[in-house]
XYZ file of C-alpha atoms in Angstrom:
692
model
C -33.917 24.872 -17.602
C -30.426 23.694 -16.622
C -30.534 20.972 -19.265
C -31.215 23.534 -21.986
C -28.438 25.812 -20.733
C -26.022 22.873 -20.525
C -26.797 21.781 -24.070
C -26.154 25.311 -25.350
C -22.902 25.613 -23.396
C -21.717 22.205 -24.577
C -22.168 23.196 -28.209
C -19.943 26.219 -27.623
C -17.408 24.178 -25.641
C -17.112 21.564 -28.398
C -16.376 24.290 -30.938
C -13.688 25.782 -28.720
C -12.223 22.463 -27.516
C -12.287 19.613 -29.997
C -11.536 16.988 -27.324
C -14.184 18.304 -24.900
C -16.076 14.989 -24.731
C -12.911 13.146 -23.688
C -12.183 15.479 -20.761
C -12.839 14.178 -17.225
C -16.177 15.190 -15.722
C -14.642 17.681 -13.292
C -12.873 19.490 -16.142
C -16.016 19.548 -18.283
C -18.060 21.054 -15.440
C -15.472 23.771 -14.787
C -15.191 24.553 -18.505
C -18.966 24.926 -18.895
C -19.112 27.129 -15.795
C -16.354 29.359 -17.185
C -18.169 29.737 -20.518
C -21.408 30.473 -18.662
C -19.736 33.282 -16.692
C -18.156 34.774 -19.813
C -21.477 34.822 -21.680
C -23.526 36.223 -18.788
C -21.045 38.922 -17.758
C -19.743 39.989 -21.175
C -22.593 42.521 -21.763
C -21.917 44.099 -18.373
C -18.210 44.322 -19.182
C -18.962 46.145 -22.441
C -21.347 48.566 -20.706
C -18.848 49.194 -17.911
C -15.942 49.920 -20.287
C -17.996 52.267 -22.480
C -19.296 54.101 -19.438
C -15.784 54.310 -17.947
C -14.353 55.732 -21.161
C -17.076 58.384 -21.277
C -16.649 59.577 -17.680
C -12.854 59.383 -17.450
C -11.228 62.680 -16.453
C -7.613 62.469 -17.616
C -6.650 65.711 -15.888
C -7.824 64.520 -12.501
C -6.224 61.138 -13.096
C -2.970 62.877 -13.978
C -3.032 64.929 -10.800
C -3.250 61.731 -8.807
C -0.825 59.788 -10.983
C 1.577 58.983 -8.134
C -1.216 57.799 -5.859
C -2.675 55.760 -8.719
C 0.678 54.123 -9.434
C 1.199 53.334 -5.761
C -2.324 51.912 -5.652
C -1.617 49.593 -8.598
C 1.592 48.344 -6.975
C -0.093 47.844 -3.604
C -3.044 46.030 -5.140
C -0.624 43.654 -6.881
C 1.148 43.114 -3.550
C -2.146 42.534 -1.746
C -3.081 40.028 -4.458
C -0.187 37.883 -3.255
C -1.375 38.132 0.357
C -4.688 36.340 0.006
C -6.568 34.646 2.828
C -8.423 31.495 1.841
C -11.352 29.419 3.087
C -11.713 25.881 1.713
C -14.792 23.644 1.915
C -15.785 20.359 0.295
C -18.439 20.864 -2.397
C -18.340 17.162 -3.309
C -16.823 14.206 -1.509
C -13.057 14.712 -1.669
C -13.526 17.679 -4.059
C -12.643 21.004 -2.376
C -13.539 24.530 -3.403
C -12.217 27.730 -1.917
C -12.991 31.410 -1.674
C -10.190 33.920 -1.264
C -10.032 37.583 -0.379
C -7.486 40.379 -0.150
C -7.247 43.864 1.271
C -6.452 45.274 -2.130
C -10.056 46.406 -2.691
C -9.874 49.007 0.061
C -6.966 50.659 -1.808
C -9.219 50.829 -4.864
C -12.039 52.281 -2.744
C -9.697 54.942 -1.353
C -8.501 55.885 -4.844
C -12.108 56.069 -6.087
C -13.014 58.480 -3.279
C -10.070 60.666 -4.266
C -10.268 60.572 -8.067
C -13.807 59.464 -8.837
C -14.799 57.229 -11.746
C -11.391 57.522 -13.430
C -9.814 55.535 -10.580
C -11.614 52.418 -11.786
C -9.071 52.093 -14.596
C -6.818 50.684 -11.881
C -9.218 47.729 -11.542
C -9.123 47.195 -15.316
C -5.319 47.431 -15.397
C -4.956 44.907 -12.548
C -7.320 42.520 -14.347
C -5.374 42.875 -17.616
C -2.036 42.299 -15.867
C -3.379 39.095 -14.304
C -4.767 37.976 -17.676
C -1.493 38.604 -19.511
C 0.425 36.807 -16.758
C -1.851 33.754 -17.094
C -1.474 33.758 -20.877
C 2.314 33.861 -20.589
C 2.242 30.896 -18.217
C -0.046 28.976 -20.567
C 2.154 29.859 -23.541
C 5.152 28.197 -21.896
C 3.327 24.932 -21.272
C 4.517 21.810 -23.136
C 2.295 19.855 -25.463
C 1.901 17.116 -22.861
C 0.132 19.042 -20.129
C 0.669 17.980 -16.520
C -2.079 17.772 -13.937
C -3.486 21.193 -13.070
C -3.129 22.546 -16.631
C -5.743 21.680 -19.208
C -6.598 22.543 -22.819
C -9.257 25.007 -21.645
C -6.804 27.035 -19.519
C -7.229 30.107 -21.737
C -10.971 29.980 -21.153
C -10.344 30.032 -17.405
C -8.022 33.018 -17.759
C -10.631 34.855 -19.841
C -13.311 34.072 -17.263
C -11.135 35.606 -14.552
C -10.623 38.746 -16.676
C -14.367 39.078 -17.263
C -15.045 38.507 -13.558
C -12.714 41.276 -12.469
C -13.734 43.736 -15.178
C -17.477 43.232 -14.689
C -17.159 44.496 -11.113
C -16.455 47.959 -12.563
C -20.156 48.408 -13.431
C -21.455 48.144 -9.825
C -18.658 50.496 -8.770
C -19.736 53.073 -11.364
C -23.316 52.819 -10.164
C -22.217 53.209 -6.544
C -20.348 56.411 -7.488
C -23.577 57.717 -9.045
C -25.345 57.085 -5.730
C -22.503 58.757 -3.883
C -22.745 61.883 -6.047
C -26.517 61.903 -5.712
C -26.185 61.905 -1.920
C -23.953 64.982 -2.079
C -20.612 63.248 -2.075
C -17.582 65.117 -3.379
C -14.269 64.163 -5.002
C -11.778 64.093 -3.473
C -13.261 63.104 -0.123
C -13.220 66.396 1.790
C -13.107 65.187 5.411
C -14.084 62.447 7.820
C -17.194 63.996 9.317
C -20.121 61.726 10.134
C -22.131 62.763 7.047
C -19.122 62.216 4.826
C -18.577 58.772 6.303
C -22.212 57.887 5.683
C -21.935 58.924 2.028
C -18.735 56.851 1.731
C -20.447 53.855 3.293
C -23.322 54.314 0.862
C -20.888 54.030 -2.023
C -19.056 51.010 -0.543
C -22.152 49.056 0.474
C -24.095 49.798 -2.696
C -21.142 48.582 -4.755
C -20.930 45.382 -2.685
C -24.676 44.800 -2.986
C -24.798 45.463 -6.728
C -21.990 42.950 -7.385
C -24.057 40.110 -5.904
C -26.709 40.018 -8.698
C -23.931 39.826 -11.294
C -22.697 36.524 -9.887
C -26.013 35.002 -8.849
C -26.443 33.231 -12.230
C -22.988 31.680 -11.823
C -23.857 30.539 -8.293
C -27.192 29.162 -9.523
C -25.475 27.213 -12.287
C -22.920 25.598 -9.979
C -25.454 24.894 -7.238
C -27.792 23.234 -9.743
C -25.042 21.040 -11.175
C -25.299 17.393 -10.142
C -21.515 17.228 -9.917
C -21.389 19.425 -6.796
C -23.293 17.378 -4.237
C -22.841 19.701 -1.236
C -25.185 22.609 -1.984
C -24.810 23.941 1.563
C -21.039 24.314 1.152
C -21.557 26.145 -2.142
C -23.999 28.509 -0.426
C -21.580 29.217 2.423
C -18.757 30.000 0.010
C -20.988 32.348 -2.002
C -22.189 34.172 1.120
C -18.637 34.621 2.420
C -17.464 35.949 -0.937
C -20.448 38.339 -1.014
C -20.074 39.623 2.542
C -16.298 40.060 2.558
C -16.402 43.547 0.932
C -18.739 44.768 3.695
C -15.997 44.007 6.231
C -12.840 45.147 4.417
C -13.798 47.914 1.966
C -15.098 50.516 4.494
C -11.509 51.032 5.674
C -10.825 52.552 2.252
C -12.932 55.550 3.368
C -10.560 56.139 6.277
C -7.548 55.849 3.966
C -8.960 58.431 1.531
C -9.969 60.773 4.354
C -6.529 60.733 5.939
C -4.927 61.537 2.589
C -7.369 64.394 1.999
C -6.834 65.877 5.463
C -3.230 65.059 6.405
C -1.612 64.242 3.075
C 1.075 61.696 2.308
C 2.417 60.983 5.835
C -0.914 59.848 7.244
C -1.789 58.022 4.005
C 1.477 56.056 3.986
C 1.302 55.399 7.733
C -2.130 53.822 7.424
C -1.090 51.943 4.275
C 1.832 50.417 6.148
C -0.533 49.405 8.939
C -2.956 47.851 6.460
C -0.071 46.044 4.767
C 1.048 44.614 8.114
C -2.508 43.533 8.900
C -2.737 41.923 5.451
C 0.539 40.129 6.084
C -0.721 38.916 9.459
C -4.017 37.819 7.912
C -2.135 36.022 5.167
C 0.152 34.217 7.618
C -2.796 33.366 9.846
C -4.686 32.022 6.843
C -1.678 29.954 5.780
C -1.205 28.624 9.299
C -4.899 27.816 9.557
C -4.733 25.943 6.268
C -1.694 24.024 7.477
C -3.411 23.170 10.761
C -6.525 22.061 8.918
C -4.365 20.010 6.578
C -2.503 18.316 9.453
C -5.805 17.630 11.239
C -7.271 16.226 8.053
C -4.217 14.004 7.534
C -4.296 12.681 11.102
C -8.040 12.109 10.967
C -7.930 10.213 7.679
C -4.892 8.162 8.712
C -6.596 7.249 11.985
C -9.815 6.329 10.171
C -7.841 4.251 7.696
C -5.944 2.533 10.509
C -9.163 1.613 12.320
C -10.742 0.371 9.107
C -7.691 -1.768 8.340
C -7.830 -3.307 11.818
C -11.465 -4.299 11.271
C -10.903 -5.401 7.669
C -10.377 -9.018 6.584
C -6.779 -10.042 7.328
C -6.093 -11.142 3.765
C -5.805 -7.523 2.523
C -8.558 -8.001 -0.062
C -10.322 -4.761 0.934
C -7.188 -2.577 0.899
C -7.975 -0.838 -2.448
C -11.552 -0.107 -1.325
C -10.456 1.348 2.015
C -7.713 3.446 0.446
C -10.172 4.961 -2.036
C -12.621 5.660 0.779
C -10.290 7.456 3.176
C -7.215 8.680 1.310
C -8.520 11.066 -1.420
C -9.864 13.444 1.235
C -6.514 13.572 3.003
C -5.259 16.307 0.672
C -7.422 19.251 -0.380
C -6.561 19.035 -4.043
C -3.961 17.618 -6.360
C -3.182 14.394 -8.147
C -2.784 11.448 -5.785
C -1.839 7.956 -6.930
C -0.923 4.807 -5.023
C 0.831 2.088 -7.019
C 1.903 -1.476 -6.348
C 4.481 -3.094 -8.561
C 4.558 -4.058 -11.285
C 1.611 -1.949 -12.513
C -1.314 -2.156 -10.077
C -2.976 1.225 -9.448
C -4.732 1.156 -6.055
C -5.728 4.842 -5.868
C -6.203 7.332 -8.694
C -7.597 10.643 -7.437
C -9.277 12.482 -9.038
C -10.528 9.250 -10.553
C -11.740 10.958 -13.723
C -8.229 12.236 -14.486
C -5.838 9.855 -16.204
C -3.053 8.496 -14.005
C 0.246 10.270 -14.653
C 2.631 8.705 -12.109
C 3.393 5.368 -13.781
C 6.721 6.462 -15.253
C 7.760 8.052 -11.965
C 6.879 4.862 -10.075
C 8.986 2.739 -12.411
C 11.930 5.025 -11.726
C 11.228 4.969 -7.976
C 11.522 1.182 -8.067
C 15.221 1.565 -8.869
C 15.730 4.461 -6.416
C 13.504 3.534 -3.448
C 13.731 6.645 -1.306
C 11.516 9.663 -0.673
C 11.941 12.349 -3.339
C 10.669 15.919 -3.679
C 10.950 17.245 -7.224
C 10.661 21.035 -7.324
C 9.367 23.262 -10.088
C 11.758 23.563 -13.068
C 13.846 20.604 -11.848
C 14.793 17.943 -14.389
C 12.712 14.799 -14.118
C 15.241 11.985 -13.509
C 13.263 9.479 -15.590
C 12.801 11.663 -18.684
C 15.251 14.573 -18.418
C 12.433 17.091 -19.031
C 11.743 20.110 -16.846
C 8.857 19.701 -14.463
C 6.163 22.369 -14.310
C 4.501 21.055 -11.185
C 6.246 20.013 -7.968
C 5.722 16.423 -6.913
C 6.393 14.035 -4.043
C 7.450 10.420 -4.518
C 7.330 8.127 -1.475
C 8.214 4.423 -1.773
C 6.209 1.653 -0.128
C 8.838 -0.658 1.372
C 8.385 -4.264 2.456
C 8.532 -4.424 6.258
C 11.238 -7.073 6.586
C 13.402 -6.781 3.493
C 12.841 -3.050 2.814
C 12.459 -3.901 -0.865
C 10.136 -1.587 -2.848
C 6.562 -2.838 -3.174
C 5.156 0.297 -4.786
C 4.898 4.024 -4.170
C 2.745 7.054 -3.413
C 2.737 9.849 -6.009
C 1.376 13.334 -5.334
C 1.471 16.520 -7.400
C -0.258 19.854 -6.805
C -0.275 23.283 -8.390
C 0.848 25.588 -5.578
C 1.104 29.271 -6.326
C 3.517 30.200 -3.523
C 6.492 28.245 -2.120
C 5.583 25.010 -3.922
C 8.615 23.098 -2.666
C 7.981 24.061 0.958
C 4.260 23.338 0.723
C 4.863 19.912 -0.785
C 7.525 19.010 1.774
C 4.968 19.677 4.508
C 2.911 16.792 3.115
C 5.776 14.283 3.300
C 5.136 13.037 6.884
C 1.533 12.165 6.018
C 2.561 10.491 2.767
C 5.268 8.488 4.529
C 2.790 7.443 7.227
C 0.379 6.393 4.496
C 3.098 4.369 2.768
C 3.985 2.723 6.103
C 0.348 1.823 6.764
C 0.032 0.272 3.320
C 3.299 -1.640 3.774
C 2.159 -2.857 7.196
C -1.177 -4.035 5.797
C 0.538 -5.824 2.921
C 2.925 -7.444 5.406
C 0.031 -8.534 7.634
C -1.797 -9.934 4.611
C 1.353 -11.824 3.616
C 1.748 -13.237 7.124
C -1.912 -14.214 7.167
C -1.618 -15.924 3.788
C 1.518 -17.747 4.905
C -0.140 -18.746 8.177
C -3.169 -20.124 6.366
C -0.887 -21.946 3.941
C 1.149 -23.350 6.839
C -1.983 -24.409 8.682
C -3.284 -26.080 5.556
C 0.070 -27.755 5.042
C 0.147 -28.923 8.670
C -3.338 -30.318 8.288
C -2.296 -32.091 5.127
C 0.862 -33.388 6.794
C -1.155 -34.598 9.778
C -3.551 -36.340 7.419
C -0.592 -37.824 5.550
C 0.816 -39.022 8.872
C -2.467 -40.710 9.757
C -2.645 -42.287 6.322
C 0.990 -43.352 6.551
C 0.343 -44.997 9.913
C -2.150 -47.300 8.216
C 0.707 -48.781 6.187
C 2.257 -50.137 9.389
C 1.018 -53.458 10.830
C -1.976 -53.093 13.125
C -0.533 -55.635 15.533
C 2.550 -57.723 16.149
C 2.026 -61.341 15.098
C 2.219 -63.937 17.863
C 4.755 -66.627 17.006
C 4.975 -69.591 19.411
C 8.410 -69.803 20.989
C 9.334 -66.278 20.050
C 8.942 -62.767 21.480
C 8.660 -59.837 19.101
C 8.426 -56.119 19.820
C 8.641 -53.268 17.304
C 7.941 -49.533 17.296
C 8.505 -46.340 15.293
C 8.926 -42.832 16.698
C 8.749 -40.245 13.865
C 10.686 -36.997 14.216
C 7.876 -35.222 12.350
C 4.246 -35.926 11.601
C 5.301 -38.011 8.621
C 8.127 -40.486 8.559
C 10.731 -41.837 6.170
C 11.220 -44.930 8.357
C 8.940 -47.930 8.168
C 8.705 -51.513 9.312
C 6.583 -54.401 8.191
C 5.654 -57.846 9.450
C 3.810 -60.292 7.245
C 3.161 -63.989 6.961
C 4.771 -66.028 4.175
C 4.078 -69.545 2.984
C 5.141 -72.482 5.193
C 4.443 -70.448 8.353
C 7.438 -68.214 7.738
C 7.519 -64.572 8.872
C 8.742 -61.639 6.791
C 10.375 -58.800 8.763
C 11.307 -55.440 7.255
C 12.961 -52.382 8.801
C 13.759 -49.579 6.342
C 14.806 -45.931 6.219
C 14.332 -43.479 3.325
C 17.292 -41.119 3.036
C 15.258 -37.923 3.465
C 12.567 -36.318 5.613
C 9.184 -34.778 5.086
C 6.401 -35.427 2.600
C 8.707 -36.624 -0.168
C 10.248 -39.268 2.070
C 6.789 -40.314 3.282
C 5.560 -40.870 -0.274
C 8.746 -42.743 -1.154
C 8.286 -44.857 1.966
C 4.723 -45.780 0.964
C 5.861 -46.855 -2.491
C 8.867 -48.796 -1.177
C 6.838 -50.598 1.485
C 4.195 -51.641 -1.048
C 6.722 -52.890 -3.593
C 8.859 -54.770 -1.057
C 5.814 -56.549 0.368
C 4.530 -57.307 -3.151
C 7.780 -58.912 -4.294
C 8.378 -60.561 -0.914
C 5.160 -62.475 -1.427
C 6.210 -63.238 -5.017
C 9.642 -64.516 -3.894
C 8.926 -65.869 -0.380
C 12.126 -67.879 -0.076
C 14.586 -65.335 -1.503
C 14.962 -61.888 0.092
C 17.624 -61.073 -2.521
C 15.251 -61.644 -5.433
C 12.512 -59.683 -3.709
C 14.787 -56.652 -3.193
C 16.168 -56.861 -6.732
C 12.663 -56.802 -8.211
C 11.576 -54.012 -5.873
C 14.655 -51.951 -6.779
C 13.937 -52.157 -10.518
C 10.319 -51.171 -10.002
C 11.232 -48.250 -7.732
C 13.637 -46.883 -10.339
C 11.109 -47.265 -13.166
C 8.246 -45.655 -11.218
C 10.095 -42.703 -9.663
C 12.537 -39.973 -10.533
C 12.959 -38.629 -7.031
C 16.715 -39.128 -6.619
C 16.018 -40.759 -3.258
C 17.055 -44.141 -1.926
C 16.006 -46.419 0.897
C 18.091 -48.645 3.167
C 16.374 -51.942 3.959
C 16.907 -54.835 6.346
C 14.663 -57.626 5.110
C 14.684 -61.027 6.783
C 12.644 -64.206 6.437
C 12.314 -66.126 9.714
C 11.470 -69.818 9.850
C 10.090 -70.117 13.400
C 10.221 -73.886 13.347
C 13.930 -74.238 12.509
C 15.144 -70.910 13.842
C 16.837 -69.987 10.571
C 16.925 -66.341 9.523
C 17.642 -65.499 5.889
C 18.260 -61.804 5.363
C 19.467 -59.051 3.023
C 20.826 -55.796 4.376
C 20.576 -53.175 1.617
C 22.897 -50.490 2.934
C 21.156 -50.625 6.312
C 22.631 -50.238 9.781
C 23.939 -53.669 10.855
C 21.515 -55.592 13.036
C 23.166 -57.632 15.775
C 22.642 -60.801 17.815
C 23.262 -61.372 21.525
C 22.695 -64.438 23.672
C 21.454 -64.521 27.226
C 23.555 -67.499 28.153
C 26.838 -65.555 28.003
C 25.357 -62.311 29.295
C 25.452 -60.781 25.842
C 29.222 -60.617 25.756
C 29.444 -62.108 22.276
C 27.835 -59.832 19.696
C 27.279 -61.078 16.151
C 26.821 -58.313 13.584
C 24.575 -58.940 10.588
C 26.538 -56.849 8.122
C 25.375 -55.237 4.895
C 24.866 -57.436 1.843
C 24.379 -54.728 -0.769
C 23.723 -51.051 -1.455
C 20.435 -49.224 -0.743
C 17.456 -49.584 -3.073
C 16.704 -46.869 -5.635
C 20.259 -46.056 -6.698
C 21.211 -48.247 -9.672
C 19.447 -50.784 -11.854
C 22.354 -53.176 -12.531
C 22.980 -54.259 -8.963
C 22.094 -57.353 -6.993
C 21.994 -58.341 -3.364
C 23.259 -61.442 -1.710
C 21.391 -63.050 1.094
C 22.827 -64.616 4.229
C 21.351 -67.243 6.528
C 22.042 -67.468 10.258
C 20.682 -69.874 12.816
C 19.093 -68.461 15.948
C 19.674 -70.395 19.147
C 17.500 -70.417 22.226
C 17.886 -67.221 24.271
C 19.211 -65.302 21.232
C 18.238 -61.620 21.005
C 18.088 -59.938 17.570
C 18.041 -56.143 17.470
C 17.210 -54.328 14.215
C 17.161 -50.499 14.120
C 17.472 -47.421 11.920
C 20.165 -44.764 12.101
C 17.828 -42.400 13.923
C 18.629 -44.345 17.068
C 22.422 -44.436 16.881
C 22.632 -40.888 15.491
C 20.452 -39.353 18.197
C 22.195 -36.240 19.519
C 22.525 -34.230 22.677
C 22.241 -30.455 22.662
C 26.027 -30.424 22.187
C 25.595 -32.656 19.091
C 27.248 -35.719 20.652
C 26.003 -38.944 18.987
C 24.405 -41.834 20.883
C 26.373 -44.404 18.838
C 26.351 -48.172 18.325
C 28.645 -48.840 21.275
C 26.179 -47.411 23.784
C 23.313 -49.191 22.053
C 25.040 -52.569 22.429
C 26.051 -51.797 26.036
C 22.455 -51.076 27.068
C 21.268 -54.148 25.153
C 23.754 -56.321 27.059
C 22.580 -54.860 30.367
C 18.996 -55.932 29.579
C 19.692 -59.124 27.638
C 17.855 -61.247 30.238
C 14.671 -59.193 29.885
C 11.710 -59.790 27.614
C 11.587 -58.346 24.112
C 9.160 -55.661 25.268
C 11.380 -54.699 28.217
C 14.518 -54.591 26.068
C 12.678 -52.407 23.537
C 11.491 -50.013 26.257
C 14.911 -49.861 27.944
C 16.714 -48.986 24.729
C 14.270 -46.201 23.817
C 14.295 -44.825 27.370
C 18.083 -44.660 27.360
C 18.127 -42.883 24.008
C 15.707 -40.218 25.218
C 17.590 -39.799 28.478
C 20.785 -39.301 26.486
C 19.166 -36.676 24.237
C 17.832 -34.677 27.164
C 16.063 -31.518 25.946
C 17.508 -31.767 22.453
C 14.980 -32.157 19.663
C 14.676 -35.510 17.915
C 16.498 -35.101 14.634
C 15.529 -38.307 12.813
C 12.927 -41.056 12.874
C 13.685 -43.949 15.229
C 12.590 -47.505 14.407
C 13.498 -50.416 16.687
C 12.620 -54.124 16.373
C 13.575 -56.698 19.021
C 13.225 -60.467 18.398
C 13.902 -62.994 21.204
C 13.971 -66.784 20.838
C 12.672 -68.357 24.015
């Protein structure tokens, strides 16, 4: 049955609205419901108007002209003092029923004038219809949220609704006359009150069948998933006249018995009660709204705590908890540059993109009132709106924004400002989640990097000799202490033809992964060319330098001390490529005479057209050779005082009679004692060679 009715209504809707099929589902459902009401109630409206014209007594209406005029004014006032109940008829889709005390004024006038008083109902309905048409007429071509192409249909439906209620009222007056009721109401005796109640209750009961088809249509629609909420709203709307309208009998009776003073006195009382009911309703709505905001924000907060730390579920959680935070309106959450996280209602096209782009340049909370000029377009706004930026926790730079717009009938600016705390809390929660996700991502990246660096350090350690070669007549000790997990320092020990020993201590002029990679390349090339030129350290370094420059573009360089030791003769042929000068001491003189092995060229990796000279020294028995990198002499205290070469040589002299291992340990121990709690700034490499 509903399918057939829907098909019929859709044909009519498509004729009236060419773009009907492109409207969001919610708008299509409301449009079809409006057309359904107009078609079902139109015959009753025609019957009611014809009947009213026939029974109208102009003379009686004229005699009560002042009362009628006051009634019209009061009913318009009461229309502004509505009390509202809102329920969800679909997830995050609210519906409301409203009532006023204006009907009891109409009841009182009907009991004084009779059927002719019902023209007041028609006049009120026409005034509301004309007012709606004037509002619609002033709308721009680009309609904002809350105004749609079918707005005239909605206004017509409201006119038909209000006018159709005249028919049950006419029938109730017939019942009143049949029971012996008189116009005007003669008194407030018990029998008179019963006849008045008969008229009021019969009118209220007869209105219900008129709107049952409308209720059936909405309740049967698949769009409204909460049938129980729809039923509650319909019952409240149906029962409200039974509570309010009987007081119209008292109002008419007081006028009939005591005249204007009593009538006005009671009217003032009713007006005050209506004002109290209105304020109570508004306060209740505000309290419900605040409770709803707190509840949804708390639910969102708990969900975010339990969500994956990478922020991947943020859009899902926002769409689950946020749309129900506000009873109605257009809510959008954006992240820059153009990511829309929330678009509610989802079947309505997003409208806040332009506002968000402007908010990016003016990142502060904004309330734009009705008729204010939009700062991004210069056009007047029809609907009030809130703009709240989402700011990065640390830098306070804009990450996005929350946009909200709603069609409020009364005090739109005030009503919207009341929503700002919740919107700002929402923006803060989103910013906090984005910040946590960023920290998590950075932490994971850092952990991955640390793992990679640790792996690189382990791999780099394999480039160092597994053991120190044993050379008869000589003691050799070497070690490297990296400042980080990877090192730019390296040393190497390798055998050369004729039982010679190659010794390398080097330092890449940088730290971190780049220096470690450069170290690996330099070590490989130096060893390769050292084997190729076993008797000439200068040739080996020259060849290595050219290959380093051809294979890299890192703008790094490496200082190298490379020596070839002939253990049999005690000769040491070396090149010092920009490296810290190694030095020789002798045990026989207590280390007083120090021979410095000065630099013989610049570091490797700087220029192609350079060469190194090599120098040969003879090592005597009890000579001590100390080779090191600048990480040792440039070790610092917390006050940034340098360890220095002078202290290094002093400690070496103090331990010159010790073994190579003991000298090595003593020098490193003194360096660390000097540094104290200060962090190690650079890699330390130390090689000690002693001729027995």
